[in-house]
Coordinates of C-alpha atoms in Angstrom, one line a residue:
X1264 CA 5.2 23.2 4.4
X1265 CA 8.3 21.2 3.6
X1266 CA 8.7 19.2 0.4
X1267 CA 8.0 15.8 1.9
X1268 CA 4.7 17.1 3.3
X1269 CA 3.7 18.5 0.0
X1270 CA 4.5 15.2 -1.7
X1271 CA 2.3 13.2 0.7
X1272 CA -0.5 15.7 0.3
X1273 CA -0.4 15.5 -3.5
X1274 CA -0.3 11.7 -3.4
X1275 CA -3.3 11.6 -1.0
X1276 CA -5.3 13.9 -3.3
X1277 CA -4.4 11.6 -6.3
X1278 CA -5.6 8.5 -4.5
X1279 CA -8.7 10.2 -3.3
X1280 CA -9.6 11.1 -6.9
X1281 CA -9.0 7.6 -8.3
X1282 CA -10.9 5.8 -5.5
X1283 CA -13.7 8.3 -5.4
X1284 CA -14.4 8.0 -9.0
X1285 CA -14.7 4.3 -9.0
X1286 CA -16.7 4.3 -5.7
X1287 CA -19.2 6.7 -7.4
X1288 CA -19.6 4.4 -10.3
X1289 CA -20.4 1.5 -8.0
X1290 CA -23.2 3.0 -5.8
X1291 CA -26.3 3.7 -7.8
X1292 CA -30.0 3.8 -7.2
X1293 CA -33.2 5.6 -8.0
X1294 CA -35.1 8.8 -8.0
X1295 CA -38.2 9.9 -6.0
X1296 CA -39.5 9.7 -2.5
X1297 CA -42.7 7.8 -3.1
X1298 CA -45.1 9.8 -0.9
X1299 CA -48.8 10.4 -1.8
X1300 CA -51.4 7.6 -1.8
X1301 CA -53.3 8.6 -5.0
X1302 CA -50.2 8.3 -7.2
X1303 CA -48.3 5.7 -5.4
X1304 CA -48.3 3.3 -8.3
X1305 CA -47.1 5.9 -10.8
X1306 CA -44.4 7.1 -8.4
X1307 CA -43.4 3.5 -7.7
X1308 CA -42.9 2.9 -11.4
X1309 CA -40.9 6.1 -11.8
X1310 CA -38.8 5.2 -8.8
X1311 CA -38.1 1.8 -10.2
X1312 CA -37.1 3.2 -13.5
X1313 CA -34.7 5.7 -11.9
X1314 CA -33.2 2.9 -9.8
X1315 CA -32.6 0.8 -12.8
X1316 CA -31.1 3.7 -14.7
X1317 CA -28.5 4.4 -12.1
X1318 CA -27.8 0.7 -11.5
X1319 CA -27.1 0.2 -15.2
X1320 CA -25.1 3.4 -15.7
X1321 CA -21.8 1.8 -15.0
X1322 CA -22.4 -1.0 -17.6
X1323 CA -23.6 1.5 -20.2
X1324 CA -20.6 3.8 -19.6
X1325 CA -18.1 0.9 -19.6
X1326 CA -19.4 -0.3 -22.9
X1327 CA -17.8 2.8 -24.4
X1328 CA -14.4 1.3 -23.3
X1329 CA -12.6 4.6 -22.8
X1330 CA -13.2 8.3 -22.1
X1331 CA -11.5 11.6 -21.3
X1332 CA -11.8 12.6 -17.7
X1333 CA -11.7 15.9 -15.8
X1334 CA -11.1 15.7 -12.1
X1335 CA -11.7 18.3 -9.4
X1336 CA -10.9 17.7 -5.7
X1337 CA -11.7 20.3 -3.1
X1338 CA -10.5 19.7 0.5
X1339 CA -11.2 21.8 3.6
X1340 CA -9.8 21.4 7.1
X1341 CA -9.4 23.8 10.0
X1342 CA -10.9 26.6 7.9
X1343 CA -8.4 26.2 5.1
X1344 CA -9.4 25.0 1.6
X1345 CA -7.2 23.5 -1.1
X1346 CA -8.0 22.3 -4.5
X1347 CA -6.5 19.9 -7.1
X1348 CA -7.5 19.7 -10.8
X1349 CA -6.7 17.0 -13.3
X1350 CA -7.4 15.9 -16.8
X1351 CA -6.6 12.8 -18.8
X1352 CA -8.1 9.6 -20.1
X1353 CA -9.4 6.4 -18.5
X1354 CA -9.9 2.8 -19.6
X1355 CA -13.4 2.1 -18.3
X1356 CA -13.0 -1.6 -18.6
X1357 CA -9.8 -2.2 -16.5
X1358 CA -9.5 1.1 -14.7
X1359 CA -6.1 2.1 -16.1
X1360 CA -5.7 5.8 -16.6
X1361 CA -3.3 8.7 -17.4
X1362 CA -3.8 12.1 -15.9
X1363 CA -2.1 15.4 -15.3
X1364 CA -2.9 16.9 -11.9
X1365 CA -2.4 20.5 -10.9
X1366 CA -2.0 21.1 -7.1
X1367 CA -0.9 24.4 -5.6
X1368 CA 0.3 25.5 -9.0
X1369 CA 2.4 22.5 -9.5
X1370 CA 1.9 19.8 -12.2
X1371 CA 2.0 16.1 -11.3
X1372 CA 1.8 13.3 -13.9
X1373 CA -0.3 10.4 -12.7
X1374 CA -0.9 6.9 -14.1
X1375 CA -2.9 4.0 -12.8
X1376 CA -1.7 0.7 -14.3
X1377 CA -3.0 -2.7 -13.1
X1378 CA -4.3 -1.2 -9.9
X1379 CA -1.0 0.5 -9.1
X1380 CA -0.9 4.3 -8.8
X1381 CA 2.2 6.1 -10.2
X1382 CA 2.9 9.8 -9.7
X1383 CA 5.7 11.8 -11.1
X1384 CA 6.4 14.5 -8.6
X1385 CA 7.8 18.0 -9.2
X1386 CA 11.6 18.0 -9.5
X1387 CA 13.2 17.6 -6.1
X1388 CA 10.1 16.6 -4.2
X1389 CA 10.0 12.8 -4.8
X1390 CA 11.6 10.6 -2.0
X1391 CA 14.5 8.4 -2.8
X1392 CA 15.9 10.7 -5.5
X1393 CA 13.7 9.1 -8.2
X1394 CA 11.1 11.0 -10.2
X1395 CA 8.2 8.6 -9.7
X1396 CA 6.5 7.1 -6.6
X1397 CA 4.0 4.3 -6.6
X1398 CA 1.3 2.8 -4.4
X1399 CA -0.2 -0.6 -4.9
X1400 CA -3.9 0.2 -4.6
X1401 CA -4.8 -3.5 -4.4
X1402 CA -2.7 -4.0 -1.3
X1403 CA -4.1 -0.9 0.3
X1404 CA -7.6 -2.0 -0.4
X1405 CA -6.9 -5.5 1.0
X1406 CA -5.7 -3.9 4.2
X1407 CA -8.9 -2.0 4.5
X1408 CA -10.8 -5.3 4.3
X1409 CA -11.7 -5.4 0.7
X1410 CA -9.9 -8.6 0.0
X1411 CA -8.7 -9.3 -3.6
X1412 CA -11.5 -7.2 -5.1
X1413 CA -11.7 -3.5 -4.3
X1414 CA -13.4 -0.3 -5.1
X1415 CA -10.7 0.2 -7.8
X1416 CA -12.1 -2.9 -9.6
X1417 CA -14.7 -1.7 -12.0
X1418 CA -16.4 -5.1 -12.4
X1419 CA -16.9 -5.4 -8.7
X1420 CA -18.1 -1.8 -8.4
X1421 CA -21.0 -2.7 -10.8
X1422 CA -22.0 -5.5 -8.4
X1423 CA -22.2 -3.0 -5.5
X1424 CA -24.7 -0.9 -7.4
X1425 CA -27.2 -3.8 -7.2
X1426 CA -27.2 -3.6 -3.4
X1427 CA -28.7 -0.1 -3.3
X1428 CA -32.4 0.1 -2.5
X1429 CA -35.0 2.4 -4.1
X1430 CA -35.1 4.7 -1.0
X1431 CA -31.5 5.6 -1.5
X1432 CA -31.9 7.6 -4.7
X1433 CA -33.7 10.9 -5.5
X1434 CA -34.1 12.5 -8.9
X1435 CA -32.8 16.1 -8.7
X1436 CA -33.7 17.5 -12.1
X1437 CA -31.7 18.1 -15.3
X1438 CA -28.5 19.9 -16.3
X1439 CA -26.4 20.6 -19.4
X1440 CA -22.8 19.3 -19.1
X1441 CA -20.4 20.0 -21.9
X1442 CA -23.3 20.6 -24.2
X1443 CA -25.0 17.3 -23.3
X1444 CA -28.5 17.2 -21.6
X1445 CA -28.3 15.0 -18.4
X1446 CA -30.5 13.8 -15.6
X1447 CA -29.2 14.2 -12.1
X1448 CA -29.7 11.7 -9.3
X1449 CA -28.7 11.9 -5.7
X1450 CA -27.6 8.7 -4.0
X1451 CA -27.2 8.0 -0.3
X1452 CA -24.5 5.2 -0.3
X1453 CA -24.6 2.7 2.6
X1454 CA -21.0 2.6 3.6
X1455 CA -21.4 -0.8 5.2
X1456 CA -22.1 -2.3 1.8
X1457 CA -18.8 -1.0 0.3
X1458 CA -15.6 -3.1 0.5
X1459 CA -13.8 -2.4 3.8
X1460 CA -17.0 -0.8 4.9
X1461 CA -16.5 -1.3 8.7
X1462 CA -13.2 0.5 8.6
X1463 CA -14.5 3.2 6.2
X1464 CA -17.6 3.8 8.4
X1465 CA -15.3 4.8 11.3
X1466 CA -13.9 7.6 9.2
X1467 CA -16.8 8.8 7.0
X1468 CA -19.9 7.7 9.0
X1469 CA -22.8 5.4 7.9
X1470 CA -23.6 7.0 4.5
X1471 CA -21.9 8.9 1.7
X1472 CA -23.8 11.5 -0.3
X1473 CA -23.2 11.1 -4.0
X1474 CA -24.6 12.7 -7.2
X1475 CA -24.5 11.3 -10.7
X1476 CA -25.5 12.9 -14.0
X1477 CA -26.6 10.5 -16.8
X1478 CA -27.1 11.3 -20.5
X1479 CA -29.9 10.2 -22.7
X1480 CA -28.1 6.9 -23.3
X1481 CA -27.8 6.2 -19.6
X1482 CA -24.0 6.9 -19.5
X1483 CA -22.2 8.7 -16.7
X1484 CA -21.3 12.3 -17.6
X1485 CA -20.5 13.5 -14.1
X1486 CA -20.0 12.0 -10.7
X1487 CA -19.7 13.8 -7.4
X1488 CA -19.0 12.5 -4.0
X1489 CA -18.8 14.4 -0.7
X1490 CA -16.9 12.9 2.2
X1491 CA -16.3 14.1 5.7
X1492 CA -13.3 12.3 7.0
X1493 CA -12.3 12.0 10.6
X1494 CA -9.6 10.3 12.5
X1495 CA -10.4 6.7 13.3
X1496 CA -10.8 5.5 16.9
X1497 CA -7.4 5.3 18.6
X1498 CA -5.8 7.9 16.3
X1499 CA -3.6 10.6 17.8
X1500 CA -5.0 13.2 15.3
X1501 CA -6.8 15.5 17.7
X1502 CA -7.2 19.2 18.2
X1503 CA -3.9 20.8 19.1
X1504 CA -5.7 22.8 21.8
X1505 CA -7.5 20.0 23.5
X1506 CA -6.4 16.4 23.5
X1507 CA -9.8 15.3 24.6
X1508 CA -11.7 17.1 21.9
X1509 CA -13.4 15.5 18.9
X1510 CA -11.2 14.2 16.1
X1511 CA -10.3 16.6 13.4
X1512 CA -12.5 16.5 10.3
X1513 CA -11.6 17.0 6.7
X1514 CA -14.3 17.5 4.0
X1515 CA -13.5 16.3 0.5
X1516 CA -15.6 16.9 -2.6
X1517 CA -14.5 15.0 -5.7
X1518 CA -16.0 15.6 -9.1
X1519 CA -15.3 13.6 -12.3
X1520 CA -16.6 14.6 -15.7
X1521 CA -16.5 12.1 -18.6
X1522 CA -16.4 13.2 -22.3
X1523 CA -15.1 12.0 -25.6
X1524 CA -16.0 8.3 -25.2
X1525 CA -13.7 6.0 -27.3
X1526 CA -10.6 8.2 -26.9
X1527 CA -7.2 6.5 -27.0
X1528 CA -5.6 5.5 -23.6
X1529 CA -2.0 4.6 -23.3
X1530 CA -1.2 3.8 -19.6
X1531 CA 2.3 2.3 -19.2
X1532 CA 4.2 1.8 -15.9
X1533 CA 7.4 4.0 -15.7
X1534 CA 10.8 2.2 -15.8
X1535 CA 11.3 0.4 -12.4
X1536 CA 14.6 2.1 -11.9
X1537 CA 12.8 5.5 -11.8
X1538 CA 10.2 4.5 -9.2
X1539 CA 10.2 4.6 -5.3
X1540 CA 7.6 2.3 -3.8
X1541 CA 5.6 4.1 -1.2
X1542 CA 3.1 1.2 -0.6
X1543 CA 4.7 0.4 2.7
X1544 CA 4.2 4.0 3.9
X1545 CA 0.6 3.9 2.8
X1546 CA 0.0 0.6 4.6
X1547 CA 1.7 2.0 7.8
X1548 CA -0.5 5.0 7.7
X1549 CA -3.5 2.8 7.3
X1550 CA -2.6 0.7 10.3
X1551 CA -2.2 3.8 12.5
X1552 CA -5.7 4.9 11.5
X1553 CA -7.2 1.6 12.0

């Protein structure tokens, strides 16, 4: 693959990681299926407690202000799998972050500042002869129908959590993450309730499966979301062997671990003269998929 193609792929993975993380925070609910007449009251109480735990997880995590983050993104398409890993720190209040990604053996420096994504590409791979590229996530979200508030807005994400009903969450047991005991919940996210849900539904279907691991204080320790993306109606992205076949599908699993709450985060935008704005390209791609 040529350099430009690699750059676009890396950028897409970075955006996927940023947005998936905040989407996970914003979509919580409860534990338990609630069957069995004899214990319906007890199960109902347990279910309500689980629902409240997941709904309040964002607030309890955000109260820590900052955290270190580890990111893993696994993509699969046409029988080929690729992975990206990252580590850094995030401001849980405003969403700013600094991260180093490793994709196909190459390191990419990434920053999110005021809802703008910056990536420093490997030497010679950035367009325009400048080391950094940027994408305005706010503009991309607005195009997707999210308006001025988007999945990359933590405060708005917390509001989405309150729209989840008890039946959307199941308790899946416990696990130890980085030496911390956690409780795992599986959440079925109603895509229609997310910002830009109508357009997103065309690509990922009606629901998104998500898992969250909460510590004893109710804070997020791990978030995992599994997406199966497909070309939107009208897209030309079809099988190369049959133009009338189903749209190509790409599966994406994004996992984010949170540790070291209260760590220092210094996220500053690169000098303007070192940045090529790729927002227009991202918006153009979004229109083609719409």
